[in-house]
PDB file of C-alpha atoms in Angstrom:
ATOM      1  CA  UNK A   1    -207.756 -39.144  84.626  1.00 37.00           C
ATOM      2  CA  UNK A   2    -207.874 -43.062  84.193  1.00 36.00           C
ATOM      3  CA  UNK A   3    -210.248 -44.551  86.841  1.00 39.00           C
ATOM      4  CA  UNK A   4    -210.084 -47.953  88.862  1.00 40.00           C
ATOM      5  CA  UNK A   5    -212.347 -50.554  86.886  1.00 39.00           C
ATOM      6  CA  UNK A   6    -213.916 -53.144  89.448  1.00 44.00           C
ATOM      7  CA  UNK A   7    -212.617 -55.996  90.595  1.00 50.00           C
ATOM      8  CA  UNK A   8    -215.195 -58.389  89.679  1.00 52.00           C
ATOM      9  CA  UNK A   9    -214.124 -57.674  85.949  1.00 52.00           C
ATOM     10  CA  UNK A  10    -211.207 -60.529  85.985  1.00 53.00           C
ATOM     11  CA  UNK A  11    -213.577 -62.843  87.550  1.00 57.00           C
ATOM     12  CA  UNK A  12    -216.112 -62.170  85.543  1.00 55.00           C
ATOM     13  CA  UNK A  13    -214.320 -62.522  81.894  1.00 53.00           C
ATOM     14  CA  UNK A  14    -212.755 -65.882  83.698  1.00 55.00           C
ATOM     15  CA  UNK A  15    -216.668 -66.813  83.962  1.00 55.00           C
ATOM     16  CA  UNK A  16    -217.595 -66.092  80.569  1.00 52.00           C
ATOM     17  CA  UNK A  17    -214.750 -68.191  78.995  1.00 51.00           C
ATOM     18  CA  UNK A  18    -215.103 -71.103  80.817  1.00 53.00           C
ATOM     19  CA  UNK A  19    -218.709 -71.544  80.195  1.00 50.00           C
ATOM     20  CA  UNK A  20    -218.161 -71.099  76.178  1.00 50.00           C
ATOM     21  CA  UNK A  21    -215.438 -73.785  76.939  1.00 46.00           C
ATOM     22  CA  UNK A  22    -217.952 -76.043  78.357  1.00 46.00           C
ATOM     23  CA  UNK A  23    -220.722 -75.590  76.720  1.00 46.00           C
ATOM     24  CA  UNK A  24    -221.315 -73.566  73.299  1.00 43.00           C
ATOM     25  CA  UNK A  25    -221.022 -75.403  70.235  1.00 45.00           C
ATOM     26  CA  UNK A  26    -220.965 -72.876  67.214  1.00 49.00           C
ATOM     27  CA  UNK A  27    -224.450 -73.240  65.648  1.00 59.00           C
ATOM     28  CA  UNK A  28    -225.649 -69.734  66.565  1.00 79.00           C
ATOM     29  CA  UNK A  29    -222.011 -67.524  66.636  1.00 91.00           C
ATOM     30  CA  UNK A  30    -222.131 -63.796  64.768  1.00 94.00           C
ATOM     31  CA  UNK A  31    -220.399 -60.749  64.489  1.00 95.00           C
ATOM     32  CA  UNK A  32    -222.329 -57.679  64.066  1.00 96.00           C
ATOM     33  CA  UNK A  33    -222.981 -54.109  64.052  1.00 96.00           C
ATOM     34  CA  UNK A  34    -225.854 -51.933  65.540  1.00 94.00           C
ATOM     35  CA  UNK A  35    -226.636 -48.483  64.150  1.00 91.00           C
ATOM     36  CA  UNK A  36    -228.474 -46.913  67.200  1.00 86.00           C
ATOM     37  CA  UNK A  37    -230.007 -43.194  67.324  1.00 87.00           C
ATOM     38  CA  UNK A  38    -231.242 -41.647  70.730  1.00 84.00           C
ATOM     39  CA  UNK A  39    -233.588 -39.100  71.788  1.00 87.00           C
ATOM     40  CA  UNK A  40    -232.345 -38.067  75.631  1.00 80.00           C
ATOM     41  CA  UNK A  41    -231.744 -36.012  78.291  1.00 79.00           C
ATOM     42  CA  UNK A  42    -229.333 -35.099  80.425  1.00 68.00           C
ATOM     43  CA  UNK A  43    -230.214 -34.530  84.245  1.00 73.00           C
ATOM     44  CA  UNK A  44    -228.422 -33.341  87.339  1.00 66.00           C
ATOM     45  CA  UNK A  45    -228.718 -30.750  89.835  1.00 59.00           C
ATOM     46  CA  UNK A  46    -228.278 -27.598  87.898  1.00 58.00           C
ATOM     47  CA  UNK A  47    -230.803 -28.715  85.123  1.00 64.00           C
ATOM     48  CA  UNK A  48    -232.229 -30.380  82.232  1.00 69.00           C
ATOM     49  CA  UNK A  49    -229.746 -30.497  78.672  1.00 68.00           C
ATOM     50  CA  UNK A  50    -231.574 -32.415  75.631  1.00 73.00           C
ATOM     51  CA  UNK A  51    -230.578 -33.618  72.280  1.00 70.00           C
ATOM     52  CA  UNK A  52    -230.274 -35.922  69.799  1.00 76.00           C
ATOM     53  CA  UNK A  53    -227.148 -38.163  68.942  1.00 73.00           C
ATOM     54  CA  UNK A  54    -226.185 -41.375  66.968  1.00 77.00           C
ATOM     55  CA  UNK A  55    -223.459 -44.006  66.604  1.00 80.00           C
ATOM     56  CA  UNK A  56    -222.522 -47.709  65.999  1.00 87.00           C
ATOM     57  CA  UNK A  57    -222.556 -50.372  68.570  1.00 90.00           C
ATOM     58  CA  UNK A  58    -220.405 -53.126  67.374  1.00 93.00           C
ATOM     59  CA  UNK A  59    -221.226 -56.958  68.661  1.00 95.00           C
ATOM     60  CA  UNK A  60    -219.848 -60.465  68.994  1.00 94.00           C
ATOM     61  CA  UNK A  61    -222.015 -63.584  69.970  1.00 94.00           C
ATOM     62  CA  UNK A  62    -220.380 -66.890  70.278  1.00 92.00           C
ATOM     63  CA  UNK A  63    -222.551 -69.869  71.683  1.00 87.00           C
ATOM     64  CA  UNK A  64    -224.738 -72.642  70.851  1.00 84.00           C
ATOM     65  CA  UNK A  65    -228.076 -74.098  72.158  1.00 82.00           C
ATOM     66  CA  UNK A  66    -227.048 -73.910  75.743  1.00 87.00           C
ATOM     67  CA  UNK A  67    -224.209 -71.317  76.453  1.00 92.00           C
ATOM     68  CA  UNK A  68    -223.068 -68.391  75.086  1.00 93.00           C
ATOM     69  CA  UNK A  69    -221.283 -65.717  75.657  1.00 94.00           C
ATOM     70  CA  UNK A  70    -222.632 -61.773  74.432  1.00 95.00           C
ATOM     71  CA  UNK A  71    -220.240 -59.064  73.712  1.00 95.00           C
ATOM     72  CA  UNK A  72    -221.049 -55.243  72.785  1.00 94.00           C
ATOM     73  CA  UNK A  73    -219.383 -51.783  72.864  1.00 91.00           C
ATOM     74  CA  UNK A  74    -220.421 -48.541  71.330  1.00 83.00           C
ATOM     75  CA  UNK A  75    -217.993 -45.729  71.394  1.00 76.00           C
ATOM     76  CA  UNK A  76    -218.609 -42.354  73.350  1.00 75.00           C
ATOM     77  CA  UNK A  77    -221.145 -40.617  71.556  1.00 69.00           C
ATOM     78  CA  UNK A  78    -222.220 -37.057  72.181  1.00 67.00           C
ATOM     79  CA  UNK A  79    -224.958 -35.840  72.353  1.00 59.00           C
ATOM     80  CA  UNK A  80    -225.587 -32.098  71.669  1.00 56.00           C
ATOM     81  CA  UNK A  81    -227.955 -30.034  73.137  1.00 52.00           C
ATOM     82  CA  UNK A  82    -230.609 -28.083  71.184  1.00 49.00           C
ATOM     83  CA  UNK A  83    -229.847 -24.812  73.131  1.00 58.00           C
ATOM     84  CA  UNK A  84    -227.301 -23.305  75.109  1.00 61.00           C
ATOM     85  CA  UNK A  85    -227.731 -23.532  79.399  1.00 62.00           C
ATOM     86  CA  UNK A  86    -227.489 -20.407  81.951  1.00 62.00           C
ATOM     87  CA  UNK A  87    -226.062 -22.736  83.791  1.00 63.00           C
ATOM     88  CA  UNK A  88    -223.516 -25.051  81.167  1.00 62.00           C
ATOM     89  CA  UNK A  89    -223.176 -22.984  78.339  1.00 61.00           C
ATOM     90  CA  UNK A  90    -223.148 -24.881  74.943  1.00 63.00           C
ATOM     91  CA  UNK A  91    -222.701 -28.404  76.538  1.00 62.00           C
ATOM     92  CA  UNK A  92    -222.423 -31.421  74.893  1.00 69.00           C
ATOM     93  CA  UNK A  93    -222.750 -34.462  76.975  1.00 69.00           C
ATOM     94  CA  UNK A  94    -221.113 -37.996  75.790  1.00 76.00           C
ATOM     95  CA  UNK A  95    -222.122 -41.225  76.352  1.00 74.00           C
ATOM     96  CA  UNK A  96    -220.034 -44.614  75.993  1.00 81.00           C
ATOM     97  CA  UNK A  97    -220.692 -47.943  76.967  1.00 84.00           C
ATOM     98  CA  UNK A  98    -219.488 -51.741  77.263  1.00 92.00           C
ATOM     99  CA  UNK A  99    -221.104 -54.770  78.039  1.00 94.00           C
ATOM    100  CA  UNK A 100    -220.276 -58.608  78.227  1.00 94.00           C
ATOM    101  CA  UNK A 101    -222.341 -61.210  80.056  1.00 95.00           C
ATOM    102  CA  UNK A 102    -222.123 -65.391  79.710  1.00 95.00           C
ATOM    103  CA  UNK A 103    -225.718 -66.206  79.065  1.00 96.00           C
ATOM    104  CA  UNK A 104    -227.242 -70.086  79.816  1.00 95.00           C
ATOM    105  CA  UNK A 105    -230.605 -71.054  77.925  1.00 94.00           C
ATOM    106  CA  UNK A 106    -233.399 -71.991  80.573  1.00 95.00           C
ATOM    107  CA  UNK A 107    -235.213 -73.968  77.832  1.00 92.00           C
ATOM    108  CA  UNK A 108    -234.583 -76.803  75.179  1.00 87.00           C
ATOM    109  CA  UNK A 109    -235.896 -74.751  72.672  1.00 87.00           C
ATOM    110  CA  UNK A 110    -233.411 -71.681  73.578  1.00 88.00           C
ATOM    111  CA  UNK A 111    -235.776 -68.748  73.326  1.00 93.00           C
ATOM    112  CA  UNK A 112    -235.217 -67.927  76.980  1.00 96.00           C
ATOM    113  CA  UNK A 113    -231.665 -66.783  78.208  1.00 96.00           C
ATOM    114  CA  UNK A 114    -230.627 -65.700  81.203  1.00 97.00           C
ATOM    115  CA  UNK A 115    -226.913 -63.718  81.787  1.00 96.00           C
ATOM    116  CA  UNK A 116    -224.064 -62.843  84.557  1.00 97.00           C
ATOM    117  CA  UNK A 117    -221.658 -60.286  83.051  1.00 96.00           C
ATOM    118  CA  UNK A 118    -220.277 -56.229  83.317  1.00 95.00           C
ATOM    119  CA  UNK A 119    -221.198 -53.421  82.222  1.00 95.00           C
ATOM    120  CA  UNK A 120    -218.337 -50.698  81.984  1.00 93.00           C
ATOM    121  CA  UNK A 121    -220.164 -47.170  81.845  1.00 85.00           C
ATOM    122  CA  UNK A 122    -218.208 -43.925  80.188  1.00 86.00           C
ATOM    123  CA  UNK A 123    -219.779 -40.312  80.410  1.00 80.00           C
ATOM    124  CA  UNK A 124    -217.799 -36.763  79.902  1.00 82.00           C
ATOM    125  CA  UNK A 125    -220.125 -33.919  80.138  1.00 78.00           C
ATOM    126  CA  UNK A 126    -217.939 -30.496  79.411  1.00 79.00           C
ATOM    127  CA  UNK A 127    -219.296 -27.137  81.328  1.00 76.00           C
ATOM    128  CA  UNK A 128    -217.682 -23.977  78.886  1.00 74.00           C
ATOM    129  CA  UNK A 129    -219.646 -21.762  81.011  1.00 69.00           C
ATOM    130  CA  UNK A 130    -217.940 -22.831  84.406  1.00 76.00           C
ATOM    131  CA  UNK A 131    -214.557 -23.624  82.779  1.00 79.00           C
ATOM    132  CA  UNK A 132    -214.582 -27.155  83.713  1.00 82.00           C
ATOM    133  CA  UNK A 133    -215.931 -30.611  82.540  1.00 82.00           C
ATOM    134  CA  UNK A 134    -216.958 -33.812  84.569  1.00 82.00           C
ATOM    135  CA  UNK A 135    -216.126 -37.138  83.480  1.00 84.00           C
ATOM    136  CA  UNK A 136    -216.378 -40.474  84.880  1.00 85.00           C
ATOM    137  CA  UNK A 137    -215.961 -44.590  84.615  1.00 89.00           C
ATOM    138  CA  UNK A 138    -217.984 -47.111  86.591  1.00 93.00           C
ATOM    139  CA  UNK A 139    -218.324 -50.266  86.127  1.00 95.00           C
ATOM    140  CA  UNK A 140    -220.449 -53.310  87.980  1.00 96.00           C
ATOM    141  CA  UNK A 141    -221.838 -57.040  87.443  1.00 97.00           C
ATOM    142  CA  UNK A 142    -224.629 -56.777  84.801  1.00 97.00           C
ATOM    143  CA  UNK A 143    -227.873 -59.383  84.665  1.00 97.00           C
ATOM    144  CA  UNK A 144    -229.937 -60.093  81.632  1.00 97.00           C
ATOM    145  CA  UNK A 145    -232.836 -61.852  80.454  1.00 98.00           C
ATOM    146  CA  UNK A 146    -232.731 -62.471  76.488  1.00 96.00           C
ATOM    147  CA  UNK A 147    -236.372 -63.952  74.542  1.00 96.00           C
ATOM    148  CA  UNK A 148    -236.053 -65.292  70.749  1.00 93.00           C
ATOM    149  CA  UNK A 149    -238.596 -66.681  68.850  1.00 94.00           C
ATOM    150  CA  UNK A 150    -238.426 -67.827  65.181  1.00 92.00           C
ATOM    151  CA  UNK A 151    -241.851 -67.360  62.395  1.00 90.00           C
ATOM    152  CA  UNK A 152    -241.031 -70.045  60.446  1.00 86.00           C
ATOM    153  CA  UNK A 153    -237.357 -69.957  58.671  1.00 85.00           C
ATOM    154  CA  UNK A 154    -236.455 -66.470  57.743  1.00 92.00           C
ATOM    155  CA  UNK A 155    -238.470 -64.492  60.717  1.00 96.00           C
ATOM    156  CA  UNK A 156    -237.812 -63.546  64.351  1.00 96.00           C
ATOM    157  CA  UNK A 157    -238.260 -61.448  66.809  1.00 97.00           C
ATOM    158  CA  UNK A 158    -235.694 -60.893  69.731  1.00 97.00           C
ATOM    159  CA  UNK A 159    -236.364 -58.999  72.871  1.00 98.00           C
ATOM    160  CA  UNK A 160    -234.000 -57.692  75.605  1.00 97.00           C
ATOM    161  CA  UNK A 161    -233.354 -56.488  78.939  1.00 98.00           C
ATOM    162  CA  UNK A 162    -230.025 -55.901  80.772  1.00 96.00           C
ATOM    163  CA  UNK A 163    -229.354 -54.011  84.215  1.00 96.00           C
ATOM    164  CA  UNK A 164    -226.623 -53.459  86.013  1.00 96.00           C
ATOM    165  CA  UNK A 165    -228.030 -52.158  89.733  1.00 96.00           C
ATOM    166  CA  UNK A 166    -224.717 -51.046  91.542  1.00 96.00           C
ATOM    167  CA  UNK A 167    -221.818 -49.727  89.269  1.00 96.00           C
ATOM    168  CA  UNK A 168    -219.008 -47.860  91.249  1.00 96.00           C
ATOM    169  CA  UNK A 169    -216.292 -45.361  90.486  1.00 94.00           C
ATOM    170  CA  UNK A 170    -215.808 -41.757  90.818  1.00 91.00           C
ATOM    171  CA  UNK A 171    -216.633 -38.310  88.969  1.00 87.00           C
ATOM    172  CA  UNK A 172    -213.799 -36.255  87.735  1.00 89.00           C
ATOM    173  CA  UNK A 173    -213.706 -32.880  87.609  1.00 87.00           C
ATOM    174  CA  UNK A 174    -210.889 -31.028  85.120  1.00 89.00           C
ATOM    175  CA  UNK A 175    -210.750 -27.361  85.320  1.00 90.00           C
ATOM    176  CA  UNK A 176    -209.560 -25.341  82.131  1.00 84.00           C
ATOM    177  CA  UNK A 177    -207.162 -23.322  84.664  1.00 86.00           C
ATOM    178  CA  UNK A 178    -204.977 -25.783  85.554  1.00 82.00           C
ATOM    179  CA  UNK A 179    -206.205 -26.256  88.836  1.00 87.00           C
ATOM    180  CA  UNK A 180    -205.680 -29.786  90.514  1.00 91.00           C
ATOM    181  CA  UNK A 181    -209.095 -32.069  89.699  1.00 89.00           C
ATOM    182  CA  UNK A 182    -211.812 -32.545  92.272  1.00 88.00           C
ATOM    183  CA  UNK A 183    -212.696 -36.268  92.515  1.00 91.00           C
ATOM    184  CA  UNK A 184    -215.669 -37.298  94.122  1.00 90.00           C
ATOM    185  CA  UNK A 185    -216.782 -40.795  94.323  1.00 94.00           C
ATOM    186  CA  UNK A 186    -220.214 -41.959  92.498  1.00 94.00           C
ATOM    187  CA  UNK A 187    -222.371 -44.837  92.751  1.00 94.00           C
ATOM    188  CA  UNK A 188    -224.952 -45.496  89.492  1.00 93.00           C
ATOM    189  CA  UNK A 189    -227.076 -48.121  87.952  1.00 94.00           C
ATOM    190  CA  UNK A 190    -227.865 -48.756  84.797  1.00 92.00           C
ATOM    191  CA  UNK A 191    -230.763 -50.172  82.663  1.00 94.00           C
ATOM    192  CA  UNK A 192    -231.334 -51.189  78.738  1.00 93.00           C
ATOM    193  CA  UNK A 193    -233.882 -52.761  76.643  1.00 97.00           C
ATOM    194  CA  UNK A 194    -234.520 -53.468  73.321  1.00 97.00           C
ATOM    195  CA  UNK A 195    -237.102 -55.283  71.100  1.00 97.00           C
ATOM    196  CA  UNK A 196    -236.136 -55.816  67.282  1.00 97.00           C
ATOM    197  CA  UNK A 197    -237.912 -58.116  64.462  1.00 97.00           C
ATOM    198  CA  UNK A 198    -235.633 -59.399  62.382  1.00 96.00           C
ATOM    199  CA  UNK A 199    -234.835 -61.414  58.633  1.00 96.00           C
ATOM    200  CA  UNK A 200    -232.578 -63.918  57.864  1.00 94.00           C
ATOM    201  CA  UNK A 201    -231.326 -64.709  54.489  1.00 92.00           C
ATOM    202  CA  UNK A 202    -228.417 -66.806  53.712  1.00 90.00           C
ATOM    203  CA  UNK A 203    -225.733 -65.766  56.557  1.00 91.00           C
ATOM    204  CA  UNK A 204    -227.076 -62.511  57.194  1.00 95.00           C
ATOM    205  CA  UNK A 205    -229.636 -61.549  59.569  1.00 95.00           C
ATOM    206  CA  UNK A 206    -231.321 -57.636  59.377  1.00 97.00           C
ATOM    207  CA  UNK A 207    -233.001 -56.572  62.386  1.00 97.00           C
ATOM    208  CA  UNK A 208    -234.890 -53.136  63.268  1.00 98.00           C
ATOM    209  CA  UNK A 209    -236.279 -52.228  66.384  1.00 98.00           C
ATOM    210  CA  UNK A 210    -236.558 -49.845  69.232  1.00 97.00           C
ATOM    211  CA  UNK A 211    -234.091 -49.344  72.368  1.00 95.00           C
ATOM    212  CA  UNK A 212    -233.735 -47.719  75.349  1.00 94.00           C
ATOM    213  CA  UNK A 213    -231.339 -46.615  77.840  1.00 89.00           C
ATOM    214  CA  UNK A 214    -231.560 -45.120  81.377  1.00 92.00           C
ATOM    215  CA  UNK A 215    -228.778 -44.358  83.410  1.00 88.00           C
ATOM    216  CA  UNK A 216    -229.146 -43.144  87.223  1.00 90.00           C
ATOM    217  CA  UNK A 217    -226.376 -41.767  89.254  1.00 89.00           C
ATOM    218  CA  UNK A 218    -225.327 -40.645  93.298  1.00 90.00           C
ATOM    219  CA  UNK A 219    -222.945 -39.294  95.318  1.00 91.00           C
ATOM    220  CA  UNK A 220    -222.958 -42.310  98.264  1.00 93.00           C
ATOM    221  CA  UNK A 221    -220.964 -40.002 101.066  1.00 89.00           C
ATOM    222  CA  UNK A 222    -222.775 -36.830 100.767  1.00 88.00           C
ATOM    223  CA  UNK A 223    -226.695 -38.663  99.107  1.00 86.00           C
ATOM    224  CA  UNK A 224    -226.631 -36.255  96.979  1.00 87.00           C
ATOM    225  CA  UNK A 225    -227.860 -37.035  93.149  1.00 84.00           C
ATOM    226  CA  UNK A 226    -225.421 -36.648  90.509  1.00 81.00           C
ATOM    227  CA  UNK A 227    -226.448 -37.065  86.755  1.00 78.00           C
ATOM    228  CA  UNK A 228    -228.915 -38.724  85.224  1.00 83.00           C
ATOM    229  CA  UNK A 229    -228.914 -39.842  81.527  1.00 81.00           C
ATOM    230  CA  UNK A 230    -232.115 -41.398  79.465  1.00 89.00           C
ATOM    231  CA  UNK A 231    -232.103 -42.061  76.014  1.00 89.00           C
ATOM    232  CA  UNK A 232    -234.753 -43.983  73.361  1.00 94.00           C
ATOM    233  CA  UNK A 233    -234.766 -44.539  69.719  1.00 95.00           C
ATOM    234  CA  UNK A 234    -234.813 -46.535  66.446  1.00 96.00           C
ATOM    235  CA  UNK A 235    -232.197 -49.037  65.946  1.00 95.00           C
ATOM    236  CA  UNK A 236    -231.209 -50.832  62.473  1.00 96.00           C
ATOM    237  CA  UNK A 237    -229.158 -54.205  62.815  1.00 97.00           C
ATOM    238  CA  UNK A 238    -226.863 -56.210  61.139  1.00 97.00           C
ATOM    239  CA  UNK A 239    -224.796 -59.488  61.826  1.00 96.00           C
ATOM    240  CA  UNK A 240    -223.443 -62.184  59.608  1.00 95.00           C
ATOM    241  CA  UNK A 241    -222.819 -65.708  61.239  1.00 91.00           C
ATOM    242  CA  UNK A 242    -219.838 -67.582  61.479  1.00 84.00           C
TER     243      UNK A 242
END
């Protein structure tokens, strides 16, 4: 069932144009992908599912030495777990996320960047062994603080951290008998980081690095925690620049 998305989002992609209108010039502007691989669990009150799961987070940066403006989505991506639950059954939790935040340089040289944006958060978690599945969409304003720093031409190193401290929507849960779906409103937050070195040559840049995701959610009327969702692992990069 299709959830309400906040209603900051208009305002907030209204914020994002205008400042590349204003301000970005096109000397630092690439599309790229990220292939990203995470080691996680998957927490709520019943228990503890873990596994392993991979897939490719696809980016957009348009900006120059002042502005810019940082897009990135990565489809839902499951994550199955290594054994079956009492509880679950053979679940397989999913993850999918989407991000976009205007970002200002606070220095001439542009290493530091801070960013206002929003962070749209996707999870489906089915339950075979209670004939249901839970699903849910939040969303909320997202803050980030971006650090680049250049060795000479060709090497760099680029570190990250994004958090998005109040996402709202609501938990959905679909039963396989037909019966009508329990709704039940959630309130999460969500953090990221990342660290990568990286190579340029020509108009490609290769990064590798490490990131992380943590992901923390609760039922506001009742105070009761919902799910909680933590993943790390290796990361390979790559973006060519317009």
């Amino acid at each position: 069932m299709p959830q309400r998305i906040s209603r900051s989002g208009p305002r907030v992609l209204a914020a994002l144009l205008t400042l590349l209108a204003i301000g970005a010039t096109p000397d630092y502007s690439y599309v790229g992908i990220q292939g990203l691989a995470l080691v996680g669990v998957h927490r709520d009150v019943a228990g503890s599912q873990y596994g392993v799961g991979a897939g490719p987070l696809l980016q957009v940066h348009v900006g120059g030495s002042r502005f810019a403006v940082h897009l990135e989505g990565i489809p839902v991506v499951s994550i199955p777990g290594t054994r079956p639950s009492v509880t679950y059954g053979q679940a397989t939790p999913a993850l999918g996320i989407f991000n976009g935040d205007a970002e200002y340089a606070i220095d001439r040289r542009g290493e530091f960047w801070l960013g206002l944006g929003e962070t749209i958060y996707n999870q489906r978690t089915p339950l075979p062994a209670q004939a249901q599945s839970v699903s849910s969409r939040l969303a909320g304003a997202r803050y980030t603080v971006r650090f680049n720093h250049s060795f000479g031409t060709a090497h760099f190193v680029e570190a990250f951290v994004g958090s998005a401290p109040y996402l709202t929507g609501s938990d959905v849960y679909t039963y396989l008998d037909g019966s009508p779906p329990t709704i039940k409103p959630e309130r999460a937050s969500e953090v990221d980081a990342s660290i990568e070195f990286g190579y340029t040559r020509n108009r490609s840049q290769w990064l590798i690095g490490v990131r992380m995701l943590n992901f923390t959610a609760m039922y506001p009327l009742t105070g009761e925690p919902a799910d909680r969702n933590v993943g790390i692992g290796p990361m390979i990069e790559w973006r060519t620049k317009l």
